[in-house]
Amino acid sequence: METSLMESVAFNLIKTAVIYLPDDVKQALKKAYAEETSDTAKTQLKTILDNIELAEKFKAPVCQDTGTIIFYVKAGANVKNLEKVEGALINAVRIATKEVPLRPNAVDPFTGKNSGDNTGRYIPFVNWEIVPGDSVELTVMTKGGGSENVCIGGMIVPGEGIKGLKKFVVEAVIKAGAQPCPPNILGVAMGGGADISMKLAKKALLRPLTEHNPNPEIAKLEEEILEAVNMTGIGPMGLGGKTTVLGVHIDYAFRHPASFPAAVAFNCWAARRASARINADGSVEYLSHKVKL
Ligand code: SF4
């Protein structure tokens, strides 16, 4: 795989993600606007919808916080030069920071120095999955700081089971309040280990709001948690209303008998992601958006 192609596709995905919210997120926000009855909630959602429209019109980032850049790479086992992919992604981030532009959001935790180009140790972070085939599917998530600050991992008492998980999620949403710029999307995961559940929770944020969990039992749990967290009344931007959360996506791993790790990853209304597939013949399919940059 040509690294220059990977770099240009990654650049296009970053630019697309920060300007154009995916259709499923826009539709969910429009539905929330139609269904809210309080004037304050409607005003907040109208402002968000206007913001989205203006970003598209002026081809400008939908939020000033263009986030931490995270990639998910699903690489075909037969693809050559995979060792050069991370370098291409880092270059794409540097170029996007200058040209889109993106706010520089990568700070050395020891010195407090901002690298100025959204790169640094482990940033952008790249999640790898090796799959059969000879194409590469690339997804970018630009993850806002406000919603990241309230992500939470913990250990449920194993005996409490799913009941304990529900309580854990509702408490996380109440504690988060207005901080993650609601309406939010929640990635919820259990099992594995402390790190595994958080990884799965964050990855679950990539699932479109129109797709429910393929397991009907889990899909039902997603609905139940959605209903419960929306009963908090936190509402759009924390100013009250029916829509605190737009959707809940659950994933899980098997767990140790003595442990019940759980994690909640929050995404804000500016739930930015974009995906493309690069085929072996060099053709590119943009999977998440049908926009011209
Ligand atoms: S949490 Fe999201 S909407 Fe709020 S400031 Fe950060 S990126 Fe923007």
CSV table of C-alpha atoms and ligand atoms in Angstrom, one decimal:
chain,number,residue,atom,x,y,z
A,1,MET,CA,0.0,0.0,0.0
A,2,GLU,CA,1.3,3.4,-1.0
A,3,THR,CA,2.0,5.5,2.1
A,4,SER,CA,1.1,8.7,0.2
A,5,LEU,CA,-2.3,7.3,-0.5
A,6,MET,CA,-2.8,6.3,3.1
A,7,GLU,CA,-1.7,9.8,4.1
A,8,SER,CA,-4.1,11.6,1.8
A,9,VAL,CA,-7.0,9.4,2.8
A,10,ALA,CA,-6.3,10.0,6.5
A,11,PHE,CA,-6.1,13.7,5.8
A,12,ASN,CA,-9.5,13.6,4.0
A,13,LEU,CA,-11.0,11.6,6.9
A,14,ILE,CA,-9.8,14.0,9.5
A,15,LYS,CA,-11.1,17.0,7.6
A,16,THR,CA,-14.4,15.4,6.9
A,17,ALA,CA,-14.9,14.3,10.5
A,18,VAL,CA,-14.2,17.7,12.0
A,19,ILE,CA,-16.5,19.6,9.6
A,20,TYR,CA,-19.4,17.2,8.9
A,21,LEU,CA,-21.1,15.2,11.6
A,22,PRO,CA,-22.3,11.8,10.4
A,23,ASP,CA,-25.9,11.6,9.2
A,24,ASP,CA,-27.1,9.4,12.0
A,25,VAL,CA,-25.9,11.9,14.6
A,26,LYS,CA,-27.5,14.8,12.7
A,27,GLN,CA,-30.8,12.9,12.4
A,28,ALA,CA,-30.8,12.0,16.1
A,29,LEU,CA,-30.3,15.7,17.1
A,30,LYS,CA,-33.1,16.7,14.7
A,31,LYS,CA,-35.4,14.1,16.2
A,32,ALA,CA,-34.5,15.3,19.7
A,33,TYR,CA,-35.3,18.9,18.7
A,34,ALA,CA,-38.7,17.8,17.4
A,35,GLU,CA,-39.5,15.9,20.6
A,36,GLU,CA,-38.3,18.3,23.2
A,37,THR,CA,-41.1,20.3,24.8
A,38,SER,CA,-39.1,22.7,27.0
A,39,ASP,CA,-38.2,26.0,25.4
A,40,THR,CA,-34.7,25.9,26.9
A,41,ALA,CA,-33.9,22.4,25.6
A,42,LYS,CA,-35.3,23.4,22.1
A,43,THR,CA,-33.2,26.6,22.1
A,44,GLN,CA,-30.0,24.6,22.9
A,45,LEU,CA,-30.7,22.0,20.2
A,46,LYS,CA,-31.6,24.7,17.7
A,47,THR,CA,-28.2,26.3,18.4
A,48,ILE,CA,-26.4,23.0,18.0
A,49,LEU,CA,-28.3,22.3,14.7
A,50,ASP,CA,-27.5,25.9,13.4
A,51,ASN,CA,-23.8,25.3,14.4
A,52,ILE,CA,-23.7,22.1,12.4
A,53,GLU,CA,-25.3,23.9,9.4
A,54,LEU,CA,-22.8,26.8,9.6
A,55,ALA,CA,-19.8,24.4,9.9
A,56,GLU,CA,-20.9,22.7,6.6
A,57,LYS,CA,-21.6,26.0,4.9
A,58,PHE,CA,-18.2,27.5,5.7
A,59,LYS,CA,-16.3,24.2,5.7
A,60,ALA,CA,-15.1,25.0,9.2
A,61,PRO,CA,-14.7,22.6,12.2
A,62,VAL,CA,-18.0,22.0,14.0
A,63,CYS,CA,-16.4,22.7,17.4
A,64,GLN,CA,-13.3,24.7,18.3
A,65,ASP,CA,-12.1,21.7,20.3
A,66,THR,CA,-11.0,19.5,17.4
A,67,GLY,CA,-10.1,16.8,19.9
A,68,THR,CA,-7.5,14.1,20.3
A,69,ILE,CA,-7.1,12.2,17.1
A,70,ILE,CA,-7.6,8.4,17.4
A,71,PHE,CA,-7.4,6.0,14.5
A,72,TYR,CA,-8.9,2.5,14.1
A,73,VAL,CA,-7.1,0.5,11.4
A,74,LYS,CA,-8.6,-2.8,10.1
A,75,ALA,CA,-5.8,-4.1,8.0
A,76,GLY,CA,-6.0,-7.0,5.6
A,77,ALA,CA,-3.3,-9.6,6.4
A,78,ASN,CA,-2.0,-9.5,2.8
A,79,VAL,CA,-1.4,-5.8,2.7
A,80,LYS,CA,2.2,-4.8,2.3
A,81,ASN,CA,4.0,-1.9,4.1
A,82,LEU,CA,1.8,-2.0,7.1
A,83,GLU,CA,4.8,-0.9,9.2
A,84,LYS,CA,4.6,2.4,7.4
A,85,VAL,CA,1.0,3.1,8.2
A,86,GLU,CA,1.6,4.8,11.5
A,87,GLY,CA,4.1,7.2,10.0
A,88,ALA,CA,1.6,8.1,7.3
A,89,LEU,CA,-1.1,8.8,9.8
A,90,ILE,CA,1.1,11.0,11.9
A,91,ASN,CA,2.0,13.0,8.8
A,92,ALA,CA,-1.7,13.3,7.9
A,93,VAL,CA,-2.4,14.7,11.4
A,94,ARG,CA,0.4,17.3,11.1
A,95,ILE,CA,-0.8,18.4,7.7
A,96,ALA,CA,-4.5,18.5,8.8
A,97,THR,CA,-3.5,20.6,11.9
A,98,LYS,CA,-2.0,23.2,9.6
A,99,GLU,CA,-4.5,23.1,6.7
A,100,VAL,CA,-7.9,22.4,8.1
A,101,PRO,CA,-6.9,23.9,10.6
A,102,LEU,CA,-7.1,21.9,13.9
A,103,ARG,CA,-6.5,23.3,17.3
A,104,PRO,CA,-3.2,21.9,18.6
A,105,ASN,CA,-4.4,19.6,21.4
A,106,ALA,CA,-1.3,17.4,22.2
A,107,VAL,CA,0.4,18.5,25.5
A,108,ASP,CA,3.4,16.8,27.2
A,109,PRO,CA,2.0,15.9,30.6
A,110,PHE,CA,5.4,16.5,32.3
A,111,THR,CA,6.4,19.9,30.8
A,112,GLY,CA,2.9,21.2,29.8
A,113,LYS,CA,4.4,22.0,26.4
A,114,ASN,CA,2.0,21.7,23.5
A,115,SER,CA,3.6,20.0,20.5
A,116,GLY,CA,1.7,22.4,18.2
A,117,ASP,CA,0.8,19.8,15.7
A,118,ASN,CA,-1.5,17.3,17.5
A,119,THR,CA,1.2,14.7,17.6
A,120,GLY,CA,3.3,13.4,20.5
A,121,ARG,CA,4.1,10.2,22.4
A,122,TYR,CA,1.2,7.7,21.5
A,123,ILE,CA,-0.7,10.5,19.8
A,124,PRO,CA,-2.4,10.1,17.4
A,125,PHE,CA,-3.3,6.7,19.0
A,126,VAL,CA,-3.7,3.9,16.5
A,127,ASN,CA,-5.8,0.8,17.3
A,128,TRP,CA,-5.0,-2.1,15.1
A,129,GLU,CA,-7.0,-5.1,14.0
A,130,ILE,CA,-5.7,-7.6,11.4
A,131,VAL,CA,-8.4,-9.2,9.3
A,132,PRO,CA,-8.3,-11.5,6.2
A,133,GLY,CA,-7.9,-9.8,2.8
A,134,ASP,CA,-5.9,-7.1,1.0
A,135,SER,CA,-7.7,-3.8,1.8
A,136,VAL,CA,-7.4,-1.4,4.7
A,137,GLU,CA,-10.4,0.1,6.5
A,138,LEU,CA,-9.4,3.3,8.2
A,139,THR,CA,-11.6,5.2,10.8
A,140,VAL,CA,-10.8,8.4,12.6
A,141,MET,CA,-12.4,9.6,15.7
A,142,THR,CA,-11.6,13.1,16.9
A,143,LYS,CA,-12.4,13.0,20.5
A,144,GLY,CA,-13.3,16.1,22.4
A,145,GLY,CA,-11.8,16.9,25.8
A,146,GLY,CA,-15.0,17.7,27.6
A,147,SER,CA,-16.6,14.4,27.0
A,148,GLU,CA,-13.3,12.6,27.6
A,149,ASN,CA,-13.0,14.1,31.1
A,150,VAL,CA,-16.0,12.2,32.3
A,151,CYS,CA,-15.2,8.8,30.9
A,152,ILE,CA,-15.1,6.4,33.7
A,153,GLY,CA,-13.9,2.9,34.5
A,154,GLY,CA,-14.7,0.9,37.6
A,155,MET,CA,-15.3,-2.5,39.1
A,156,ILE,CA,-18.8,-3.7,39.9
A,157,VAL,CA,-19.4,-6.2,42.6
A,158,PRO,CA,-19.8,-9.4,40.5
A,159,GLY,CA,-22.9,-10.4,42.4
A,160,GLU,CA,-24.7,-7.2,41.4
A,161,GLY,CA,-24.3,-8.2,37.7
A,162,ILE,CA,-26.3,-6.2,35.1
A,163,LYS,CA,-28.3,-4.4,37.8
A,164,GLY,CA,-24.9,-3.1,39.1
A,165,LEU,CA,-23.9,-2.1,35.5
A,166,LYS,CA,-27.1,0.0,35.0
A,167,LYS,CA,-26.5,1.8,38.4
A,168,PHE,CA,-22.9,2.4,37.4
A,169,VAL,CA,-23.9,4.0,34.1
A,170,VAL,CA,-26.7,6.2,35.5
A,171,GLU,CA,-24.4,7.4,38.3
A,172,ALA,CA,-21.7,8.2,35.7
A,173,VAL,CA,-24.2,10.3,33.7
A,174,ILE,CA,-25.5,12.1,36.8
A,175,LYS,CA,-21.9,12.9,37.9
A,176,ALA,CA,-21.0,14.1,34.4
A,177,GLY,CA,-23.9,16.6,34.3
A,178,ALA,CA,-23.3,19.3,31.7
A,179,GLN,CA,-19.5,18.7,31.4
A,180,PRO,CA,-19.6,16.4,28.4
A,181,CYS,CA,-21.7,18.8,26.3
A,182,PRO,CA,-24.9,16.7,26.2
A,183,PRO,CA,-26.8,15.3,24.3
A,184,ASN,CA,-24.2,12.5,24.6
A,185,ILE,CA,-23.6,9.1,23.1
A,186,LEU,CA,-22.5,6.4,25.5
A,187,GLY,CA,-20.2,3.5,24.8
A,188,VAL,CA,-20.7,1.0,27.7
A,189,ALA,CA,-18.6,-2.1,28.1
A,190,MET,CA,-18.1,-4.8,30.7
A,191,GLY,CA,-15.7,-7.6,31.3
A,192,GLY,CA,-12.1,-8.3,30.1
A,193,GLY,CA,-10.2,-6.1,32.5
A,194,ALA,CA,-10.0,-2.4,33.5
A,195,ASP,CA,-8.2,-1.5,30.2
A,196,ILE,CA,-10.2,-3.9,28.0
A,197,SER,CA,-13.6,-2.6,29.1
A,198,MET,CA,-12.5,1.0,28.5
A,199,LYS,CA,-11.1,0.2,25.0
A,200,LEU,CA,-14.3,-1.6,24.1
A,201,ALA,CA,-16.5,1.2,25.4
A,202,LYS,CA,-14.7,3.8,23.4
A,203,LYS,CA,-14.7,1.7,20.3
A,204,ALA,CA,-18.5,1.2,20.7
A,205,LEU,CA,-18.8,4.9,20.1
A,206,LEU,CA,-18.1,4.2,16.4
A,207,ARG,CA,-21.3,2.3,15.9
A,208,PRO,CA,-23.9,4.5,14.1
A,209,LEU,CA,-26.9,5.5,16.2
A,210,THR,CA,-29.2,3.7,13.7
A,211,GLU,CA,-27.6,0.3,14.5
A,212,HIS,CA,-28.6,-1.6,17.6
A,213,ASN,CA,-26.6,-4.4,19.1
A,214,PRO,CA,-27.2,-7.5,17.0
A,215,ASN,CA,-27.9,-9.5,20.2
A,216,PRO,CA,-31.6,-8.7,21.0
A,217,GLU,CA,-30.9,-9.1,24.8
A,218,ILE,CA,-28.1,-6.5,24.7
A,219,ALA,CA,-30.2,-4.3,22.3
A,220,LYS,CA,-32.9,-4.3,25.0
A,221,LEU,CA,-30.4,-3.4,27.7
A,222,GLU,CA,-29.2,-0.5,25.5
A,223,GLU,CA,-32.8,0.7,25.3
A,224,GLU,CA,-33.3,0.3,29.1
A,225,ILE,CA,-30.2,2.3,29.9
A,226,LEU,CA,-31.1,5.0,27.4
A,227,GLU,CA,-34.4,5.4,29.0
A,228,ALA,CA,-32.9,5.5,32.5
A,229,VAL,CA,-30.3,8.1,31.7
A,230,ASN,CA,-32.8,10.3,29.9
A,231,MET,CA,-34.9,10.2,33.1
A,232,THR,CA,-32.2,12.3,34.8
A,233,GLY,CA,-33.5,15.4,33.1
A,234,ILE,CA,-30.0,16.8,32.6
A,235,GLY,CA,-31.0,17.7,29.0
A,236,PRO,CA,-29.2,19.5,26.1
A,237,MET,CA,-26.0,21.3,27.4
A,238,GLY,CA,-27.2,20.4,31.0
A,239,LEU,CA,-30.0,23.0,31.0
A,240,GLY,CA,-32.8,20.5,31.4
A,241,GLY,CA,-34.8,18.4,29.0
A,242,LYS,CA,-35.7,15.0,27.9
A,243,THR,CA,-32.6,14.4,25.8
A,244,THR,CA,-29.4,13.8,27.8
A,245,VAL,CA,-28.2,10.9,25.7
A,246,LEU,CA,-28.9,10.1,22.1
A,247,GLY,CA,-27.9,6.5,22.1
A,248,VAL,CA,-26.2,3.7,24.1
A,249,HIS,CA,-23.9,1.2,22.6
A,250,ILE,CA,-22.8,-1.8,24.6
A,251,ASP,CA,-20.0,-4.3,24.1
A,252,TYR,CA,-18.5,-6.9,26.4
A,253,ALA,CA,-15.7,-9.4,26.9
A,254,PHE,CA,-15.7,-12.4,29.1
A,255,ARG,CA,-14.6,-11.7,32.7
A,256,HIS,CA,-12.6,-13.2,35.5
A,257,PRO,CA,-15.1,-14.9,38.0
A,258,ALA,CA,-13.9,-12.5,40.7
A,259,SER,CA,-14.0,-9.3,38.6
A,260,PHE,CA,-16.7,-7.3,36.9
A,261,PRO,CA,-14.9,-4.4,35.1
A,262,ALA,CA,-17.1,-1.8,33.6
A,263,ALA,CA,-16.5,1.4,31.6
A,264,VAL,CA,-18.5,4.2,30.2
A,265,ALA,CA,-17.1,6.3,27.4
A,266,PHE,CA,-18.9,9.6,26.7
A,267,ASN,CA,-19.0,11.3,23.3
A,268,CYS,CA,-20.4,14.8,23.0
A,269,TRP,CA,-23.1,16.0,20.5
A,270,ALA,CA,-20.1,16.7,18.2
A,271,ALA,CA,-19.6,13.0,17.8
A,272,ARG,CA,-17.0,13.1,15.0
A,273,ARG,CA,-15.9,10.0,13.1
A,274,ALA,CA,-15.2,9.1,9.5
A,275,SER,CA,-14.2,5.9,7.7
A,276,ALA,CA,-12.8,4.8,4.3
A,277,ARG,CA,-11.7,1.6,2.7
A,278,ILE,CA,-8.5,1.6,0.6
A,279,ASN,CA,-8.5,-1.3,-1.8
A,280,ALA,CA,-5.5,-3.3,-3.1
A,281,ASP,CA,-5.9,-1.6,-6.6
A,282,GLY,CA,-5.6,1.9,-4.9
A,283,SER,CA,-9.3,2.7,-5.2
A,284,VAL,CA,-10.8,4.4,-2.2
A,285,GLU,CA,-14.4,4.1,-0.9
A,286,TYR,CA,-15.5,6.7,1.6
A,287,LEU,CA,-17.9,4.7,3.9
A,288,SER,CA,-19.3,7.1,6.4
A,289,HIS,CA,-19.9,10.4,4.4
A,290,LYS,CA,-21.0,11.3,1.0
A,291,VAL,CA,-19.6,14.8,0.9
A,292,LYS,CA,-17.2,16.6,-1.4
A,293,LEU,CA,-14.3,18.3,0.4
B,1,SF4,S1,-17.0,18.2,24.6
B,1,SF4,FE1,-17.4,18.1,22.4
B,1,SF4,S2,-18.9,19.8,22.0
B,1,SF4,FE2,-18.0,20.1,24.0
B,1,SF4,S3,-16.3,21.5,23.6
B,1,SF4,FE3,-15.4,19.4,23.6
B,1,SF4,S4,-15.5,18.8,21.5
B,1,SF4,FE4,-16.8,20.6,21.6
